[in-house]
Short mmCIF file of C-alpha atoms and ligand atoms in Angstrom, two decimals:
data_model
loop_
_atom_site.label_atom_id
_atom_site.label_comp_id
_atom_site.label_asym_id
_atom_site.label_seq_id
_atom_site.Cartn_x
_atom_site.Cartn_y
_atom_site.Cartn_z
CA MET A 1 175.64 -24.82 -83.47
CA SER A 2 173.94 -27.72 -85.36
CA THR A 3 170.31 -26.40 -84.55
CA PHE A 4 170.99 -23.74 -87.13
CA THR A 5 171.46 -25.82 -90.07
CA GLU A 6 168.43 -27.77 -89.52
CA PRO A 7 165.27 -26.82 -91.58
CA ILE A 8 163.06 -24.05 -89.83
CA THR A 9 161.73 -25.79 -86.77
CA LEU A 10 160.65 -24.39 -83.51
CA PRO A 11 163.51 -22.26 -81.71
CA ALA A 12 163.98 -23.92 -78.38
CA PRO A 13 163.82 -21.22 -75.81
CA GLY A 14 167.28 -19.48 -75.55
CA VAL A 15 168.73 -21.18 -78.70
CA VAL A 16 169.67 -17.97 -79.98
CA GLU A 17 171.78 -16.35 -77.64
CA GLY A 18 170.21 -13.14 -76.19
CA LEU A 19 166.85 -13.71 -77.89
CA ASP A 20 165.01 -13.68 -74.55
CA GLU A 21 167.06 -11.03 -72.86
CA TRP A 22 163.69 -8.97 -72.85
CA LYS A 23 162.52 -11.08 -70.19
CA LYS A 24 164.95 -9.42 -67.86
CA LEU A 25 163.79 -5.89 -68.77
CA GLU A 26 160.72 -3.87 -68.13
CA VAL A 27 158.01 -4.94 -70.52
CA PHE A 28 155.37 -2.35 -71.25
CA GLN A 29 151.65 -2.61 -72.35
CA GLN A 30 151.21 -6.19 -71.95
CA PRO A 31 147.70 -7.64 -70.93
CA ASN A 32 147.05 -8.98 -67.46
CA TRP A 33 146.02 -12.54 -68.35
CA PRO A 34 143.88 -14.06 -65.67
CA ASP A 35 144.96 -17.64 -66.42
CA GLU A 36 148.76 -18.23 -66.94
CA ALA A 37 148.43 -21.77 -67.80
CA ALA A 38 145.87 -20.68 -70.63
CA VAL A 39 148.45 -18.35 -71.88
CA GLU A 40 151.10 -21.00 -72.03
CA SER A 41 148.76 -23.34 -73.95
CA ALA A 42 148.17 -20.52 -76.44
CA ARG A 43 151.81 -19.82 -76.80
CA ALA A 44 152.51 -23.56 -77.33
CA GLN A 45 149.86 -23.67 -80.13
CA LEU A 46 151.52 -20.74 -81.65
CA ARG A 47 154.87 -21.93 -81.53
CA THR A 48 153.57 -25.18 -83.54
CA PHE A 49 151.84 -23.29 -86.36
CA PRO A 50 153.43 -22.55 -89.54
CA GLN A 51 155.25 -19.46 -90.10
CA LEU A 52 152.97 -16.40 -91.75
CA VAL A 53 155.79 -14.82 -93.75
CA PHE A 54 159.05 -16.53 -95.11
CA ALA A 55 162.42 -15.08 -94.34
CA GLY A 56 163.17 -14.54 -97.91
CA GLU A 57 160.41 -12.19 -98.45
CA VAL A 58 161.43 -10.27 -95.22
CA ASP A 59 164.88 -10.13 -96.70
CA GLN A 60 163.32 -8.75 -100.11
CA LEU A 61 161.55 -6.14 -98.18
CA ARG A 62 164.60 -5.16 -96.34
CA ALA A 63 166.32 -4.87 -99.61
CA ARG A 64 163.40 -2.66 -101.09
CA LEU A 65 163.33 -0.52 -98.11
CA GLY A 66 167.18 -0.04 -98.54
CA ASP A 67 165.98 1.55 -102.03
CA VAL A 68 163.62 3.81 -100.34
CA ALA A 69 166.26 4.97 -97.97
CA GLN A 70 168.39 5.82 -101.01
CA GLY A 71 165.74 7.79 -102.65
CA LYS A 72 164.92 5.35 -105.11
CA ALA A 73 161.43 4.04 -104.02
CA PHE A 74 158.45 5.19 -101.88
CA LEU A 75 156.96 3.51 -99.19
CA LEU A 76 152.89 3.50 -98.62
CA GLN A 77 151.47 1.77 -95.50
CA GLY A 78 148.08 1.72 -94.84
CA GLY A 79 144.99 0.20 -93.00
CA ASP A 80 143.05 0.02 -89.75
CA CYS A 81 144.08 1.58 -86.42
CA ALA A 82 142.93 -2.10 -85.02
CA GLU A 83 142.02 -4.59 -87.21
CA THR A 84 138.93 -6.64 -85.82
CA PHE A 85 137.94 -10.17 -86.22
CA ALA A 86 134.58 -9.31 -86.87
CA HIS A 87 135.76 -7.23 -89.87
CA ALA A 88 138.39 -9.74 -91.54
CA THR A 89 135.67 -10.25 -94.18
CA ALA A 90 136.60 -10.78 -97.84
CA ASP A 91 134.66 -7.69 -98.83
CA LYS A 92 136.23 -5.52 -96.37
CA ILE A 93 139.87 -6.98 -96.84
CA LYS A 94 139.46 -6.50 -100.37
CA ALA A 95 138.12 -2.91 -100.41
CA ARG A 96 141.45 -2.06 -98.17
CA VAL A 97 143.69 -3.90 -100.57
CA LYS A 98 142.00 -2.13 -103.45
CA THR A 99 142.30 1.32 -101.97
CA ILE A 100 145.92 0.61 -101.15
CA LEU A 101 146.73 -0.47 -104.75
CA GLN A 102 144.79 2.69 -106.10
CA MET A 103 147.02 4.97 -103.86
CA ALA A 104 150.18 3.06 -104.97
CA ILE A 105 149.13 3.66 -108.77
CA VAL A 106 148.38 7.43 -108.41
CA LEU A 107 151.86 7.78 -106.43
CA THR A 108 153.69 5.71 -108.81
CA TYR A 109 152.15 7.43 -111.93
CA GLY A 110 152.46 11.13 -110.34
CA ALA A 111 155.94 10.62 -109.11
CA SER A 112 157.44 8.06 -111.43
CA LEU A 113 158.75 6.07 -108.32
CA PRO A 114 158.46 2.41 -107.53
CA VAL A 115 155.97 2.34 -104.80
CA ILE A 116 156.18 -0.43 -102.14
CA LYS A 117 152.91 -1.32 -101.06
CA MET A 118 152.29 -2.37 -97.19
CA GLY A 119 149.11 -3.02 -95.35
CA ARG A 120 148.61 -2.38 -91.73
CA MET A 121 146.94 -5.66 -91.95
CA ALA A 122 147.14 -9.41 -90.91
CA GLY A 123 148.19 -8.79 -87.51
CA GLN A 124 147.31 -5.40 -86.45
CA PHE A 125 145.13 -6.69 -83.59
CA SER A 126 146.78 -5.54 -80.54
CA LYS A 127 146.91 -1.85 -78.93
CA PRO A 128 148.75 0.25 -76.40
CA ARG A 129 146.59 1.94 -74.13
CA SER A 130 147.01 5.24 -72.15
CA SER A 131 145.27 3.51 -68.97
CA ASP A 132 144.92 -0.37 -68.00
CA THR A 133 141.32 0.57 -67.52
CA GLU A 134 138.35 2.27 -68.71
CA THR A 135 135.48 3.75 -66.34
CA ARG A 136 131.91 4.08 -67.84
CA ASP A 137 129.01 5.31 -65.59
CA GLY A 138 130.96 4.43 -62.60
CA VAL A 139 131.93 0.83 -63.80
CA THR A 140 135.47 0.25 -64.30
CA LEU A 141 136.79 -2.78 -66.54
CA PRO A 142 140.20 -3.58 -68.33
CA ALA A 143 140.84 -1.34 -71.06
CA TYR A 144 140.15 -2.64 -74.65
CA ARG A 145 143.76 -3.91 -75.85
CA GLY A 146 142.79 -5.19 -79.38
CA ASP A 147 140.85 -8.28 -80.52
CA VAL A 148 143.82 -10.45 -79.86
CA VAL A 149 143.53 -9.75 -76.18
CA ASN A 150 139.96 -8.97 -75.28
CA GLY A 151 136.52 -7.95 -76.60
CA TYR A 152 135.52 -4.39 -77.39
CA ASP A 153 132.02 -4.63 -75.57
CA PHE A 154 131.96 -3.08 -72.29
CA THR A 155 130.94 -6.13 -70.48
CA PRO A 156 132.87 -7.80 -67.60
CA GLU A 157 133.20 -10.89 -69.97
CA SER A 158 134.29 -9.33 -72.77
CA ARG A 159 136.72 -7.11 -71.55
CA THR A 160 138.52 -10.02 -69.55
CA PRO A 161 141.66 -10.92 -71.56
CA ASP A 162 141.34 -14.37 -73.06
CA PRO A 163 144.30 -16.11 -74.30
CA HIS A 164 142.38 -18.05 -76.76
CA ARG A 165 142.17 -15.10 -78.66
CA LEU A 166 145.99 -15.20 -79.60
CA VAL A 167 145.31 -18.30 -81.59
CA ASP A 168 142.24 -16.87 -83.02
CA GLY A 169 144.39 -13.86 -84.05
CA TYR A 170 146.64 -16.34 -85.77
CA HIS A 171 144.01 -17.82 -87.68
CA MET A 172 142.53 -14.36 -88.59
CA ALA A 173 145.93 -13.21 -89.66
CA ALA A 174 146.46 -16.30 -91.84
CA SER A 175 143.19 -15.87 -93.70
CA THR A 176 143.57 -12.12 -94.26
CA LEU A 177 147.22 -13.07 -95.44
CA ASN A 178 146.01 -15.63 -97.73
CA LEU A 179 143.45 -13.53 -99.18
CA ILE A 180 145.89 -10.61 -99.82
CA ARG A 181 148.24 -13.07 -101.44
CA ALA A 182 145.27 -14.30 -103.63
CA PHE A 183 144.26 -11.03 -104.77
CA THR A 184 147.93 -9.53 -105.44
CA GLN A 185 149.22 -12.71 -107.09
CA GLY A 186 146.19 -14.15 -108.69
CA GLY A 187 145.38 -11.53 -111.49
CA PHE A 188 143.50 -8.88 -109.52
CA ALA A 189 146.58 -6.50 -109.26
CA ASP A 190 147.40 -6.95 -112.87
CA LEU A 191 148.07 -3.27 -113.99
CA ARG A 192 145.81 -3.76 -116.99
CA GLU A 193 143.09 -3.91 -114.41
CA VAL A 194 143.59 -0.77 -113.06
CA HIS A 195 140.06 0.30 -114.05
CA MET A 196 138.39 -2.44 -112.29
CA TRP A 197 139.89 -1.24 -108.82
CA ASN A 198 137.60 1.72 -108.94
CA LYS A 199 134.46 -0.52 -109.27
CA GLY A 200 132.28 -0.81 -106.17
CA PHE A 201 133.10 2.48 -104.66
CA THR A 202 130.88 5.53 -104.82
CA SER A 203 131.27 7.95 -107.56
CA ASN A 204 132.88 10.91 -106.36
CA PRO A 205 135.46 13.48 -107.37
CA ALA A 206 138.53 11.47 -106.32
CA ASN A 207 137.07 8.42 -108.07
CA SER A 208 136.49 10.39 -111.25
CA ARG A 209 140.09 11.66 -111.10
CA TYR A 210 141.16 8.16 -110.72
CA ASP A 211 139.42 7.04 -113.60
CA GLN A 212 140.96 9.60 -115.81
CA LEU A 213 144.40 8.37 -114.62
CA ALA A 214 143.59 4.84 -115.08
CA GLY A 215 142.45 5.48 -118.83
CA GLU A 216 146.02 7.09 -119.23
CA ILE A 217 147.50 4.11 -117.93
CA ASP A 218 145.55 1.83 -120.23
CA ARG A 219 146.47 3.71 -123.30
CA ALA A 220 149.99 3.47 -122.44
CA VAL A 221 149.63 -0.23 -121.57
CA ARG A 222 147.90 -0.62 -125.06
CA PHE A 223 150.51 1.13 -126.74
CA MET A 224 152.99 -1.20 -125.24
CA ASP A 225 151.26 -4.36 -125.84
CA ALA A 226 150.76 -3.13 -129.52
CA CYS A 227 154.64 -2.75 -129.28
CA GLY A 228 155.10 -6.21 -128.31
CA ALA A 229 155.86 -5.71 -124.58
CA ASP A 230 156.27 -8.50 -122.13
CA PHE A 231 153.68 -8.18 -119.35
CA GLU A 232 154.56 -10.78 -117.01
CA GLU A 233 155.95 -8.00 -114.70
CA LEU A 234 152.54 -6.22 -114.60
CA LYS A 235 150.54 -9.40 -113.54
CA ARG A 236 151.51 -9.18 -109.94
CA ALA A 237 152.18 -6.88 -107.27
CA ASP A 238 154.15 -7.29 -104.27
CA PHE A 239 152.31 -6.50 -101.12
CA PHE A 240 154.02 -6.83 -97.82
CA VAL A 241 152.23 -6.66 -94.38
CA GLY A 242 153.44 -5.13 -91.06
CA HIS A 243 151.84 -4.24 -87.62
CA GLU A 244 152.96 -2.92 -84.23
CA ALA A 245 154.91 -5.61 -82.45
CA LEU A 246 153.34 -5.02 -79.12
CA LEU A 247 152.21 -8.33 -77.76
CA PHE A 248 155.17 -10.44 -76.52
CA ASP A 249 152.73 -13.53 -76.11
CA TYR A 250 152.14 -13.51 -79.88
CA GLU A 251 155.43 -12.14 -81.32
CA ARG A 252 157.54 -14.54 -79.40
CA PRO A 253 156.26 -17.87 -80.38
CA LEU A 254 156.07 -16.72 -84.06
CA THR A 255 159.56 -15.92 -84.15
CA ARG A 256 161.76 -18.78 -85.95
CA ILE A 257 165.24 -19.46 -86.78
CA ASP A 258 165.93 -19.14 -90.27
CA SER A 259 167.76 -22.48 -91.29
CA ARG A 260 170.01 -20.51 -93.93
CA THR A 261 171.42 -17.92 -91.57
CA GLY A 262 170.66 -19.22 -88.13
CA GLN A 263 169.03 -15.86 -87.48
CA PRO A 264 165.71 -15.09 -85.74
CA TYR A 265 162.91 -13.76 -87.98
CA GLY A 266 159.54 -12.47 -86.67
CA THR A 267 157.31 -14.38 -88.86
CA SER A 268 153.77 -12.69 -87.88
CA ALA A 269 154.72 -9.99 -90.57
CA HIS A 270 157.50 -8.72 -93.05
CA PHE A 271 157.70 -5.38 -91.11
CA LEU A 272 157.36 -4.79 -87.47
CA TRP A 273 157.35 -1.62 -85.69
CA ILE A 274 157.79 -0.24 -82.24
CA GLY A 275 155.02 2.26 -80.92
CA GLU A 276 155.63 5.56 -79.41
CA ARG A 277 154.62 4.08 -76.13
CA THR A 278 156.92 1.26 -76.03
CA ARG A 279 160.37 2.73 -77.56
CA GLN A 280 161.94 3.27 -74.15
CA LEU A 281 165.74 2.23 -74.80
CA ASP A 282 166.24 0.09 -71.84
CA ALA A 283 162.90 -1.86 -71.79
CA ALA A 284 161.72 -4.95 -73.69
CA HIS A 285 160.65 -3.90 -76.99
CA VAL A 286 163.64 -2.02 -78.34
CA ASP A 287 165.87 -5.13 -77.02
CA TYR A 288 163.53 -7.88 -78.66
CA LEU A 289 163.31 -6.11 -81.99
CA SER A 290 166.87 -5.34 -82.08
CA ARG A 291 167.51 -9.20 -82.39
CA LEU A 292 165.20 -9.99 -85.29
CA ARG A 293 166.27 -9.60 -88.87
CA ASN A 294 162.87 -7.78 -90.09
CA PRO A 295 163.00 -4.66 -91.01
CA ILE A 296 162.07 -2.55 -88.00
CA GLY A 297 160.08 0.68 -87.68
CA VAL A 298 159.90 3.07 -84.70
CA LYS A 299 157.45 5.68 -84.13
CA LEU A 300 158.60 9.33 -83.32
CA GLY A 301 156.58 11.52 -81.47
CA PRO A 302 157.10 15.32 -81.06
CA SER A 303 159.08 14.96 -78.09
CA THR A 304 161.74 12.78 -79.57
CA SER A 305 165.31 14.24 -78.89
CA THR A 306 168.39 13.70 -81.11
CA ASP A 307 169.75 11.82 -78.31
CA ASP A 308 166.61 9.47 -78.57
CA VAL A 309 167.23 8.95 -82.32
CA GLU A 310 171.06 8.39 -82.13
CA ARG A 311 170.41 5.69 -79.26
CA LEU A 312 167.59 4.02 -81.30
CA ILE A 313 169.92 3.82 -84.28
CA ASP A 314 172.51 2.30 -82.38
CA ARG A 315 170.52 -0.23 -80.79
CA LEU A 316 168.36 -0.92 -83.92
CA ASP A 317 170.70 -0.43 -86.93
CA PRO A 318 174.23 -1.18 -85.54
CA ASP A 319 175.47 -2.32 -88.70
CA ARG A 320 174.18 0.81 -90.72
CA GLU A 321 172.39 -1.25 -92.91
CA PRO A 322 170.14 0.87 -95.44
CA GLY A 323 166.33 -0.68 -95.07
CA ARG A 324 166.83 -2.05 -91.61
CA LEU A 325 165.31 1.02 -89.81
CA THR A 326 162.40 2.92 -90.54
CA PHE A 327 161.38 6.09 -88.48
CA ILE A 328 157.78 6.72 -88.61
CA THR A 329 157.46 10.56 -87.39
CA ARG A 330 153.78 11.53 -85.93
CA MET A 331 154.48 15.19 -84.62
CA GLY A 332 151.32 16.81 -85.17
CA ALA A 333 150.42 19.24 -88.10
CA GLY A 334 151.43 22.44 -85.81
CA THR A 335 154.30 20.82 -84.65
CA ILE A 336 156.28 18.91 -87.36
CA ARG A 337 157.73 21.87 -88.97
CA ASP A 338 159.80 22.56 -85.89
CA ALA A 339 160.36 19.26 -84.24
CA LEU A 340 161.41 17.35 -87.49
CA PRO A 341 164.22 19.44 -89.25
CA PRO A 342 166.50 19.02 -86.28
CA LEU A 343 166.17 15.29 -86.25
CA LEU A 344 166.78 15.12 -89.91
CA GLU A 345 169.81 17.37 -89.82
CA PHE A 346 171.30 15.20 -86.86
CA VAL A 347 170.82 11.87 -88.57
CA SER A 348 171.97 13.30 -92.04
CA LYS A 349 175.49 13.98 -90.47
CA THR A 350 175.79 10.66 -88.97
CA ASP A 351 176.48 7.34 -91.14
CA ALA A 352 173.13 6.15 -90.67
CA LEU A 353 170.59 6.10 -93.53
CA PRO A 354 167.12 5.32 -92.10
CA VAL A 355 163.94 5.26 -93.94
CA TRP A 356 161.77 8.33 -93.01
CA VAL A 357 158.20 8.04 -93.09
CA SER A 358 155.29 10.39 -92.12
CA ASP A 359 152.40 9.17 -90.11
CA PRO A 360 150.23 11.99 -90.42
CA MET A 361 147.40 10.40 -88.32
CA HIS A 362 148.64 10.06 -84.70
CA GLY A 363 149.87 13.54 -83.82
CA ASN A 364 146.26 14.87 -85.13
CA SER A 365 143.82 13.13 -83.11
CA MET A 366 140.91 15.13 -81.16
CA THR A 367 137.69 14.35 -79.48
CA THR A 368 134.37 16.12 -80.81
CA SER A 369 131.95 17.89 -78.27
CA THR A 370 129.60 14.68 -79.14
CA GLY A 371 132.32 12.16 -77.79
CA TYR A 372 133.96 10.91 -81.20
CA LYS A 373 137.48 10.43 -81.45
CA THR A 374 138.43 12.10 -85.06
CA ARG A 375 141.00 13.82 -87.15
CA ARG A 376 140.66 16.83 -89.62
CA PHE A 377 141.63 16.01 -93.12
CA ASP A 378 143.11 19.35 -93.42
CA ASP A 379 145.34 18.51 -90.41
CA VAL A 380 146.44 15.15 -92.08
CA VAL A 381 147.21 17.01 -95.24
CA ASN A 382 149.03 19.86 -93.37
CA GLU A 383 151.32 17.36 -91.55
CA VAL A 384 152.00 15.44 -95.00
CA ARG A 385 153.08 18.93 -96.32
CA GLY A 386 155.17 19.84 -93.47
CA PHE A 387 156.62 16.44 -93.78
CA PHE A 388 157.83 17.27 -97.39
CA GLU A 389 158.78 20.66 -96.49
CA ALA A 390 161.10 19.39 -93.53
CA HIS A 391 163.04 17.03 -96.01
CA SER A 392 163.34 19.55 -98.68
CA GLN A 393 164.71 21.98 -96.07
CA VAL A 394 167.36 19.62 -94.90
CA GLY A 395 167.86 17.86 -98.21
CA THR A 396 166.87 14.40 -96.93
CA PHE A 397 164.43 12.00 -98.76
CA PRO A 398 160.81 11.92 -97.60
CA GLY A 399 160.63 8.11 -97.88
CA GLY A 400 156.92 7.39 -97.52
CA VAL A 401 153.56 7.47 -95.50
CA HIS A 402 151.80 5.53 -93.01
CA ILE A 403 147.98 6.18 -93.11
CA GLU A 404 145.21 4.94 -91.15
CA LEU A 405 142.58 4.09 -93.65
CA THR A 406 139.97 1.80 -94.98
CA GLY A 407 138.20 0.92 -98.23
CA ASP A 408 134.79 1.48 -96.98
CA ASP A 409 132.72 4.52 -96.84
CA VAL A 410 133.04 5.43 -93.11
CA THR A 411 132.42 8.68 -91.75
CA GLU A 412 135.33 8.82 -89.02
CA CYS A 413 137.35 11.70 -89.94
CA LEU A 414 136.23 15.33 -90.75
CA GLY A 415 136.61 17.07 -94.11
CA GLY A 416 137.76 16.32 -97.29
CA ALA A 417 136.00 16.82 -100.60
CA GLU A 418 132.68 15.11 -98.97
CA GLU A 419 133.14 17.80 -96.32
CA ILE A 420 132.23 15.46 -93.62
CA ASP A 421 131.17 17.40 -90.55
CA GLU A 422 130.73 16.47 -86.80
CA ALA A 423 127.00 15.87 -87.28
CA THR A 424 127.83 13.21 -89.89
CA LEU A 425 130.41 11.35 -87.94
CA ALA A 426 127.77 9.23 -86.31
CA THR A 427 126.27 8.10 -89.36
CA ARG A 428 128.93 5.23 -90.40
CA TYR A 429 131.64 5.46 -87.68
CA GLU A 430 133.00 1.80 -87.18
CA SER A 431 136.40 2.14 -85.97
CA VAL A 432 136.95 0.41 -82.59
CA CYS A 433 140.22 2.63 -82.06
CA ASP A 434 141.39 5.68 -84.08
CA PRO A 435 139.49 7.17 -86.94
CA ARG A 436 140.51 6.14 -90.37
CA LEU A 437 140.56 8.11 -93.53
CA ASN A 438 137.61 6.55 -95.98
CA HIS A 439 138.05 5.44 -99.21
CA MET A 440 137.75 8.84 -100.93
CA GLN A 441 139.54 10.69 -98.37
CA SER A 442 142.46 8.26 -98.96
CA LEU A 443 142.58 8.59 -103.00
CA GLU A 444 142.59 12.32 -102.33
CA LEU A 445 145.46 12.25 -100.27
CA ALA A 446 147.30 10.18 -102.50
CA PHE A 447 146.92 12.50 -105.34
CA LEU A 448 148.16 15.12 -103.03
CA ILE A 449 151.09 13.17 -101.92
CA ALA A 450 151.86 12.31 -105.71
CA GLU A 451 152.10 16.22 -106.12
CA GLU A 452 154.29 16.64 -103.16
CA LEU A 453 156.62 13.80 -104.33
CA SER A 454 156.66 14.87 -107.99
CA ALA A 455 157.69 18.51 -106.81
CA HIS A 456 160.31 17.20 -104.45
CA SER A 457 161.85 14.83 -107.27
CA GLN A 458 161.97 17.73 -109.73
CA ALA A 459 163.58 20.14 -107.11
CA SER A 460 166.16 17.83 -106.20
CA ALA A 461 166.92 16.47 -109.81
C1 PEP B 1 149.07 3.20 -83.95
O1 PEP B 1 149.74 3.22 -85.03
O2 PEP B 1 148.10 2.69 -84.10
C2 PEP B 1 149.71 3.81 -82.69
C3 PEP B 1 149.21 3.29 -81.57
O3 PEP B 1 150.54 4.75 -82.98
P1 PEP B 1 151.61 5.44 -82.16
O4 PEP B 1 152.39 4.52 -81.36
O5 PEP B 1 152.37 6.38 -83.13
O6 PEP B 1 150.72 6.30 -81.13
CO1 CO B 2 145.87 4.24 -84.36
#
């Protein structure tokens, strides 16, 4: 056991009992790397790199999610469907962080609850796919599995999985996280700067509404300043990162043993979730994540049974620790009001207290006649409303939202105050995966969620 008391070092394979049990199980959604020696070389490099997040931060997030489970805070997760290396630029990262900070302010102010801010950022580089291959005009190539695996361009060179991308992905995540930490800890996220976060975005109804709110916050802050309040606490914002823990060749080498406790932590992100396609109870992902100390999310689609939920709780939260397990429901706007309440009722009668989060994106995708993958803003809103209704009906706490968004002025989702229509989609469609809400649609949604949350708090007070 002496290994566990040493400072954090590389876990030798198998040091923690059972950690590699997943290797004996079915592993879904992994790439077919052409060159095993090159993959091992990439894994070996990742094993030597410093951890991206620290065990103490992960514990802090778990504790804060424990507050969410108990209805004392709200979780806001947002970011790209798939981050790309080309878009890991300062401007784009900053715009996304600003958008999330603005949404968090709208929610905090509207609902008088602490909001935990989390980016789908700094590691959201790998994607599950419905098929291993993609065929265009009679040519079949490997499907795009995210920038950490292969390129999006439809050529054999680009689509062949390249293990060097695992190492590149780590560096992209490190620089993204570095910028996030600089923005949120270095004064930019100071609450006295709320007006500044609106700068650089086009003027539109959601931004004007935000400006008004920022004015109110400014006045309140100046009043408190005049009263001699201490603003140290307002200078920094805690900002966590999370992604789908999909790719074992990335997650396993970045798993480290905490020297304080001897427990394994995924150090690629604070929060790791299991996708709808990889949550099979007897397969690799559930087993592996059950052994990490991170707070774990699981996506739940419309066909989820109470039995699935019961067994996921037993596997992932055997100690019934509030904050350990988050269920992210993505049922579809037309289904959530029927599919969610039975699950909530079932869990409310057990001793488990998971966090419930709404992902109003993944159950509402559609393809236009012109071939664009899109979502209607109204469907997203409708699913969020359905989520709040289901919780009101059962008496459970609607703990958060999980949104695919960008700070950029893209045209990927239909509707919103700008009334983006099918013809407009083509003008600024940048996503290589699912369509994201743009900055304005994101703010608009935040105002709406704030109203729902505030109504919910009042009704249950
Ligand atoms: C995603 O979050 O991008 C995703 C693939 O979601 P899901 O697993 O819910 O389909
Ligand atoms: Co997506």
